[in-house]
mmCIF file of C-alpha atoms in Angstrom:
data_model
loop_
_atom_site.group_PDB
_atom_site.id
_atom_site.type_symbol
_atom_site.label_atom_id
_atom_site.label_comp_id
_atom_site.label_asym_id
_atom_site.label_seq_id
_atom_site.Cartn_x
_atom_site.Cartn_y
_atom_site.Cartn_z
ATOM 1 C CA UNK C 9 -0.625 47.164 26.178
ATOM 2 C CA UNK C 10 1.219 49.151 28.847
ATOM 3 C CA UNK C 11 -1.488 48.389 31.402
ATOM 4 C CA UNK C 12 -1.347 44.675 30.602
ATOM 5 C CA UNK C 13 2.417 44.605 31.069
ATOM 6 C CA UNK C 14 2.059 46.457 34.370
ATOM 7 C CA UNK C 15 -0.550 43.953 35.540
ATOM 8 C CA UNK C 16 1.635 41.007 34.530
ATOM 9 C CA UNK C 17 4.582 42.490 36.414
ATOM 10 C CA UNK C 18 2.417 43.106 39.485
ATOM 11 C CA UNK C 19 1.326 39.483 39.328
ATOM 12 C CA UNK C 20 4.961 38.398 39.393
ATOM 13 C CA UNK C 21 5.927 37.847 35.762
ATOM 14 C CA UNK C 22 9.594 38.787 35.557
ATOM 15 C CA UNK C 23 12.082 39.239 32.709
ATOM 16 C CA UNK C 24 14.020 36.182 31.519
ATOM 17 C CA UNK C 25 11.575 33.537 32.774
ATOM 18 C CA UNK C 26 9.968 30.743 30.774
ATOM 19 C CA UNK C 27 6.217 31.329 30.828
ATOM 20 C CA UNK C 28 3.665 28.662 29.871
ATOM 21 C CA UNK C 29 0.345 30.384 29.161
ATOM 22 C CA UNK C 30 -3.203 29.002 29.231
ATOM 23 C CA UNK C 31 -5.855 31.617 28.519
ATOM 24 C CA UNK C 32 -9.463 32.385 27.684
ATOM 25 C CA UNK C 33 -9.342 35.585 25.654
ATOM 26 C CA UNK C 34 -13.031 36.339 26.220
ATOM 27 C CA UNK C 35 -12.237 36.728 29.921
ATOM 28 C CA UNK C 36 -9.207 38.976 29.304
ATOM 29 C CA UNK C 37 -10.680 41.324 26.716
ATOM 30 C CA UNK C 38 -12.010 43.281 25.070
ATOM 31 C CA UNK C 39 -8.702 44.718 23.882
ATOM 32 C CA UNK C 40 -8.379 47.241 21.085
ATOM 33 C CA UNK C 41 -5.504 45.255 19.625
ATOM 34 C CA UNK C 42 -7.232 41.899 19.992
ATOM 35 C CA UNK C 43 -5.239 38.753 20.817
ATOM 36 C CA UNK C 44 -2.063 40.301 19.396
ATOM 37 C CA UNK C 45 -2.148 42.959 22.103
ATOM 38 C CA UNK C 46 -2.176 40.298 24.814
ATOM 39 C CA UNK C 47 0.604 38.322 23.104
ATOM 40 C CA UNK C 48 2.690 41.491 22.743
ATOM 41 C CA UNK C 49 2.240 42.179 26.451
ATOM 42 C CA UNK C 50 3.331 38.645 27.402
ATOM 43 C CA UNK C 51 6.450 38.910 25.254
ATOM 44 C CA UNK C 52 7.240 42.356 26.619
ATOM 45 C CA UNK C 53 6.786 41.184 30.219
ATOM 46 C CA UNK C 54 9.367 38.372 29.922
ATOM 47 C CA UNK C 55 11.715 40.501 27.813
ATOM 48 C CA UNK C 56 14.214 39.406 25.157
ATOM 49 C CA UNK C 57 15.811 36.850 27.493
ATOM 50 C CA UNK C 58 12.468 35.276 28.387
ATOM 51 C CA UNK C 59 10.383 32.701 26.557
ATOM 52 C CA UNK C 60 6.616 32.552 26.084
ATOM 53 C CA UNK C 61 5.080 29.187 25.217
ATOM 54 C CA UNK C 62 1.578 27.831 24.703
ATOM 55 C CA UNK C 63 0.017 24.469 23.858
ATOM 56 C CA UNK C 64 -0.481 24.163 20.117
ATOM 57 C CA UNK C 65 -2.412 20.953 19.495
ATOM 58 C CA UNK C 66 -6.005 20.130 18.512
ATOM 59 C CA UNK C 67 -8.661 17.695 19.689
ATOM 60 C CA UNK C 68 -9.022 16.163 16.208
ATOM 61 C CA UNK C 69 -7.637 12.658 16.628
ATOM 62 C CA UNK C 70 -8.549 11.662 13.077
ATOM 63 C CA UNK C 71 -6.630 14.287 11.106
ATOM 64 C CA UNK C 72 -2.883 14.324 10.526
ATOM 65 C CA UNK C 73 -1.099 17.176 12.264
ATOM 66 C CA UNK C 74 0.518 19.777 10.009
ATOM 67 C CA UNK C 75 2.697 22.283 11.839
ATOM 68 C CA UNK C 76 2.118 24.908 9.140
ATOM 69 C CA UNK C 77 -1.675 24.699 8.962
ATOM 70 C CA UNK C 78 -3.367 22.716 11.742
ATOM 71 C CA UNK C 79 -5.688 25.033 13.659
ATOM 72 C CA UNK C 80 -5.883 25.152 17.453
ATOM 73 C CA UNK C 81 -8.790 27.567 17.717
ATOM 74 C CA UNK C 82 -11.650 25.157 18.402
ATOM 75 C CA UNK C 83 -9.731 23.428 21.183
ATOM 76 C CA UNK C 84 -7.352 25.996 22.668
ATOM 77 C CA UNK C 85 -8.866 29.319 21.632
ATOM 78 C CA UNK C 86 -7.994 32.363 19.582
ATOM 79 C CA UNK C 87 -4.848 33.394 21.483
ATOM 80 C CA UNK C 88 -3.142 30.059 20.817
ATOM 81 C CA UNK C 89 -4.257 30.224 17.184
ATOM 82 C CA UNK C 90 -2.846 33.713 16.626
ATOM 83 C CA UNK C 91 0.315 32.952 18.600
ATOM 84 C CA UNK C 92 1.613 30.003 16.553
ATOM 85 C CA UNK C 93 1.201 31.964 13.312
ATOM 86 C CA UNK C 94 3.188 34.999 14.447
ATOM 87 C CA UNK C 95 6.615 35.733 12.930
ATOM 88 C CA UNK C 96 9.418 34.362 15.087
ATOM 89 C CA UNK C 97 7.241 31.780 16.855
ATOM 90 C CA UNK C 98 8.397 28.156 16.572
ATOM 91 C CA UNK C 99 5.963 25.254 16.613
ATOM 92 C CA UNK C 100 6.485 21.543 17.192
ATOM 93 C CA UNK C 101 5.979 19.038 14.413
ATOM 94 C CA UNK C 102 3.777 16.407 16.064
ATOM 95 C CA UNK C 103 0.176 16.183 17.375
ATOM 96 C CA UNK C 104 1.088 17.239 20.930
ATOM 97 C CA UNK C 105 3.059 20.281 19.851
ATOM 98 C CA UNK C 106 3.872 23.439 21.758
ATOM 99 C CA UNK C 107 4.545 26.830 20.189
ATOM 100 C CA UNK C 108 7.086 29.230 21.687
ATOM 101 C CA UNK C 109 9.129 32.360 21.141
ATOM 102 C CA UNK C 110 12.335 33.284 22.940
ATOM 103 C CA UNK C 111 15.727 31.757 23.734
ATOM 104 C CA UNK C 112 14.243 28.450 24.984
ATOM 105 C CA UNK C 113 11.707 28.129 22.155
ATOM 106 C CA UNK C 114 13.675 25.563 20.167
ATOM 107 C CA UNK C 115 14.261 23.352 23.199
ATOM 108 C CA UNK C 116 10.565 23.377 24.148
ATOM 109 C CA UNK C 117 9.126 22.939 20.663
ATOM 110 C CA UNK C 118 11.591 20.210 19.690
ATOM 111 C CA UNK C 119 10.280 17.950 22.456
ATOM 112 C CA UNK C 120 9.737 14.526 20.890
ATOM 113 C CA UNK C 121 6.466 12.723 20.259
ATOM 114 C CA UNK C 122 5.917 10.824 23.512
ATOM 115 C CA UNK C 123 3.022 8.787 24.847
ATOM 116 C CA UNK C 124 1.223 9.542 27.009
ATOM 117 C CA UNK C 125 1.464 13.113 25.718
ATOM 118 C CA UNK C 126 2.516 14.814 28.977
ATOM 119 C CA UNK C 127 5.180 12.328 29.993
ATOM 120 C CA UNK C 128 8.864 12.935 30.641
ATOM 121 C CA UNK C 129 10.561 14.968 27.877
ATOM 122 C CA UNK C 130 7.251 16.307 26.562
ATOM 123 C CA UNK C 131 6.876 20.042 26.023
ATOM 124 C CA UNK C 132 5.246 20.571 29.405
ATOM 125 C CA UNK C 133 7.959 18.475 31.078
ATOM 126 C CA UNK C 134 10.645 20.592 29.425
ATOM 127 C CA UNK C 135 9.050 23.763 30.815
ATOM 128 C CA UNK C 136 9.256 22.107 34.236
ATOM 129 C CA UNK C 137 12.900 21.163 33.661
ATOM 130 C CA UNK C 138 13.661 24.799 32.764
ATOM 131 C CA UNK C 139 12.105 25.949 36.071
ATOM 132 C CA UNK C 140 9.384 27.702 34.105
ATOM 133 C CA UNK C 141 6.192 29.328 35.336
ATOM 134 C CA UNK C 142 2.534 28.642 34.527
ATOM 135 C CA UNK C 143 0.185 31.547 33.840
ATOM 136 C CA UNK C 144 -3.571 30.932 33.905
ATOM 137 C CA UNK C 145 -5.558 33.843 32.452
ATOM 138 C CA UNK C 146 -9.314 33.570 32.822
ATOM 139 C CA UNK C 147 -9.027 29.817 33.396
ATOM 140 C CA UNK C 148 -8.473 27.681 36.485
ATOM 141 C CA UNK C 149 -6.230 24.721 37.191
ATOM 142 C CA UNK C 150 -8.555 22.387 35.264
ATOM 143 C CA UNK C 151 -6.811 23.907 32.219
ATOM 144 C CA UNK C 152 -3.340 23.473 33.726
ATOM 145 C CA UNK C 153 -1.565 20.864 31.587
ATOM 146 C CA UNK C 154 1.323 20.708 34.054
ATOM 147 C CA UNK C 155 -0.953 18.803 36.442
ATOM 148 C CA UNK C 156 -1.073 15.919 33.957
ATOM 149 C CA UNK C 157 2.712 15.723 34.218
ATOM 150 C CA UNK C 158 2.364 15.798 38.003
ATOM 151 C CA UNK C 159 -0.110 12.896 37.851
ATOM 152 C CA UNK C 160 2.401 10.816 35.926
ATOM 153 C CA UNK C 161 5.150 11.766 38.361
ATOM 154 C CA UNK C 162 2.934 10.665 41.251
ATOM 155 C CA UNK C 163 2.057 7.398 39.483
ATOM 156 C CA UNK C 164 -1.744 7.648 39.258
ATOM 157 C CA UNK C 165 -3.363 4.300 38.417
ATOM 158 C CA UNK C 166 -6.094 5.517 36.041
ATOM 159 C CA UNK C 167 -6.002 5.571 32.258
ATOM 160 C CA UNK C 168 -8.304 6.229 29.351
ATOM 161 C CA UNK C 169 -7.865 4.638 25.967
ATOM 162 C CA UNK C 170 -7.142 7.244 23.287
ATOM 163 C CA UNK C 171 -5.654 7.305 19.842
ATOM 164 C CA UNK C 172 -3.927 9.742 17.528
ATOM 165 C CA UNK C 173 -3.406 9.620 13.768
ATOM 166 C CA UNK C 174 0.189 9.809 12.554
ATOM 167 C CA UNK C 175 2.125 8.901 9.434
ATOM 168 C CA UNK C 176 3.709 5.455 9.529
ATOM 169 C CA UNK C 177 5.685 4.443 6.431
ATOM 170 C CA UNK C 178 4.030 7.293 4.579
ATOM 171 C CA UNK C 179 0.461 6.279 5.433
ATOM 172 C CA UNK C 180 -1.985 7.554 8.086
ATOM 173 C CA UNK C 181 -2.256 5.153 11.013
ATOM 174 C CA UNK C 182 -4.163 5.265 14.278
ATOM 175 C CA UNK C 183 -1.833 4.843 17.241
ATOM 176 C CA UNK C 184 -3.682 3.740 20.387
ATOM 177 C CA UNK C 185 -2.349 4.597 23.835
ATOM 178 C CA UNK C 186 -3.366 4.910 27.453
ATOM 179 C CA UNK C 187 -3.500 8.414 28.882
ATOM 180 C CA UNK C 188 -3.897 9.572 32.466
ATOM 181 C CA UNK C 189 -7.163 11.416 32.047
ATOM 182 C CA UNK C 190 -10.453 12.270 33.746
ATOM 183 C CA UNK C 191 -12.861 15.220 33.650
ATOM 184 C CA UNK C 192 -10.050 17.303 35.272
ATOM 185 C CA UNK C 193 -12.466 19.274 37.470
ATOM 186 C CA UNK C 194 -10.608 17.939 40.483
ATOM 187 C CA UNK C 195 -7.486 19.773 39.322
ATOM 188 C CA UNK C 196 -8.991 22.947 40.759
ATOM 189 C CA UNK C 197 -8.147 21.618 44.228
ATOM 190 C CA UNK C 198 -4.530 22.382 43.349
ATOM 191 C CA UNK C 199 -5.267 26.084 43.641
ATOM 192 C CA UNK C 200 -6.138 25.764 47.322
ATOM 193 C CA UNK C 201 -3.171 23.480 47.986
ATOM 194 C CA UNK C 202 -0.804 25.988 46.398
ATOM 195 C CA UNK C 203 -2.489 28.929 48.107
ATOM 196 C CA UNK C 204 -2.129 27.297 51.524
ATOM 197 C CA UNK C 205 1.594 26.893 50.877
ATOM 198 C CA UNK C 206 1.965 30.510 49.742
ATOM 199 C CA UNK C 207 3.015 29.372 46.269
ATOM 200 C CA UNK C 208 0.205 30.827 44.152
ATOM 201 C CA UNK C 209 0.092 34.444 43.024
ATOM 202 C CA UNK C 210 -3.272 35.904 42.063
ATOM 203 C CA UNK C 211 -4.415 39.136 40.468
ATOM 204 C CA UNK C 212 -5.999 40.684 37.397
ATOM 205 C CA UNK C 213 -4.730 40.840 33.829
ATOM 206 C CA UNK C 214 -7.123 42.783 31.647
ATOM 207 C CA UNK C 215 -10.523 41.757 32.960
ATOM 208 C CA UNK C 216 -9.429 38.206 33.754
ATOM 209 C CA UNK C 217 -8.635 36.601 37.060
ATOM 210 C CA UNK C 218 -5.013 35.525 36.751
ATOM 211 C CA UNK C 219 -2.941 32.868 38.500
ATOM 212 C CA UNK C 220 0.845 32.580 38.365
ATOM 213 C CA UNK C 221 2.698 29.606 39.818
ATOM 214 C CA UNK C 222 6.060 27.957 39.317
ATOM 215 C CA UNK C 223 5.819 24.692 37.342
ATOM 216 C CA UNK C 224 7.984 22.838 39.851
ATOM 217 C CA UNK C 225 5.759 24.007 42.694
ATOM 218 C CA UNK C 226 2.713 22.628 40.876
ATOM 219 C CA UNK C 227 4.341 19.231 40.416
ATOM 220 C CA UNK C 228 5.821 19.009 43.924
ATOM 221 C CA UNK C 229 2.552 20.083 45.545
ATOM 222 C CA UNK C 230 0.353 17.723 43.544
ATOM 223 C CA UNK C 231 2.684 14.777 44.119
ATOM 224 C CA UNK C 232 2.640 15.465 47.861
ATOM 225 C CA UNK C 233 -1.151 15.775 47.977
ATOM 226 C CA UNK C 234 -1.700 12.582 45.976
ATOM 227 C CA UNK C 235 0.750 10.551 48.028
ATOM 228 C CA UNK C 236 -1.923 9.025 50.299
ATOM 229 C CA UNK C 237 -4.683 8.870 47.669
ATOM 230 C CA UNK C 238 -3.690 8.577 44.025
ATOM 231 C CA UNK C 239 -7.345 8.849 42.934
ATOM 232 C CA UNK C 240 -7.969 12.130 44.720
ATOM 233 C CA UNK C 241 -8.693 14.027 41.486
ATOM 234 C CA UNK C 242 -11.506 11.684 40.453
ATOM 235 C CA UNK C 243 -15.168 12.225 41.262
ATOM 236 C CA UNK C 244 -16.440 9.513 43.637
ATOM 237 C CA UNK C 245 -17.814 6.404 41.991
ATOM 238 C CA UNK C 246 -21.468 6.766 41.076
ATOM 239 C CA UNK C 247 -21.255 10.573 40.793
ATOM 240 C CA UNK C 248 -22.591 10.583 37.236
ATOM 241 C CA UNK C 249 -19.313 11.771 35.678
ATOM 242 C CA UNK C 250 -18.702 9.536 32.663
ATOM 243 C CA UNK C 251 -15.021 10.454 32.305
ATOM 244 C CA UNK C 252 -14.241 9.725 35.933
ATOM 245 C CA UNK C 253 -16.285 6.515 35.822
ATOM 246 C CA UNK C 254 -14.124 5.351 32.916
ATOM 247 C CA UNK C 255 -11.046 6.251 34.947
ATOM 248 C CA UNK C 256 -12.358 4.234 37.910
ATOM 249 C CA UNK C 257 -12.804 1.186 35.672
ATOM 250 C CA UNK C 258 -9.136 1.447 34.736
ATOM 251 C CA UNK C 259 -8.198 1.637 38.443
ATOM 252 C CA UNK C 260 -9.967 -1.660 39.080
ATOM 253 C CA UNK C 261 -8.329 -3.224 36.022
ATOM 254 C CA UNK C 262 -4.897 -1.998 37.156
ATOM 255 C CA UNK C 263 -5.442 -3.490 40.608
ATOM 256 C CA UNK C 264 -6.508 -6.808 39.092
ATOM 257 C CA UNK C 265 -3.407 -6.935 36.890
ATOM 258 C CA UNK C 266 -1.184 -6.145 39.837
ATOM 259 C CA UNK C 267 -2.805 -8.895 41.911
ATOM 260 C CA UNK C 268 -2.437 -11.395 39.070
ATOM 261 C CA UNK C 269 1.260 -10.688 38.708
ATOM 262 C CA UNK C 270 1.894 -10.849 42.414
#
């Protein structure tokens, strides 16, 4: 664990920060202590005054979310799954929950159920408001949830129709909503934008390529880069990407609605 902490510190992780972590453990390991060794190192690196947080939701839109039992492993991986079950870790109580440990854990995990899920006052937005940092371990910016918040801040015109199952008057009910979504491969452009501005720190943690960037820098940079083209993250039309094609359809529909309303 000592080497991991040293690598995190060399990357720029400092005591007392709020650290939002996205990771692929297979890229970090193998570690003798498994995922717990990595989690211990993250907690040690930010110290007792720092907070570590991770997404803690699933991709199962049919099942009701249970904060005490709903697994994240199939969608977010083993580190997220082990993290939310550790003693002292708090977890939100709705389908777009975050898990966290540290002084800011309650504030982050008590973020309300909002739609779309990465809007203002969501868990990822609260990390931004706290001037937190984003750590990508073995993953690129296409796993960076903060970019979804940046899209909403910029006012992107594309949406996909999604739903989530929640309890309404004691009964399961599908709640349909529009979410700013695409294949997210275009998010990887953010790495070059941040690098050009000197805002992205890069190194190794375990065997993984690691990226560390301030949440506010992600949002400010993405908003600036999207200013002249709000569809910049989408594959071009006709590129055989079904998710982006669906997003393009919503762009056309949004334009038609705007024209109809004057």
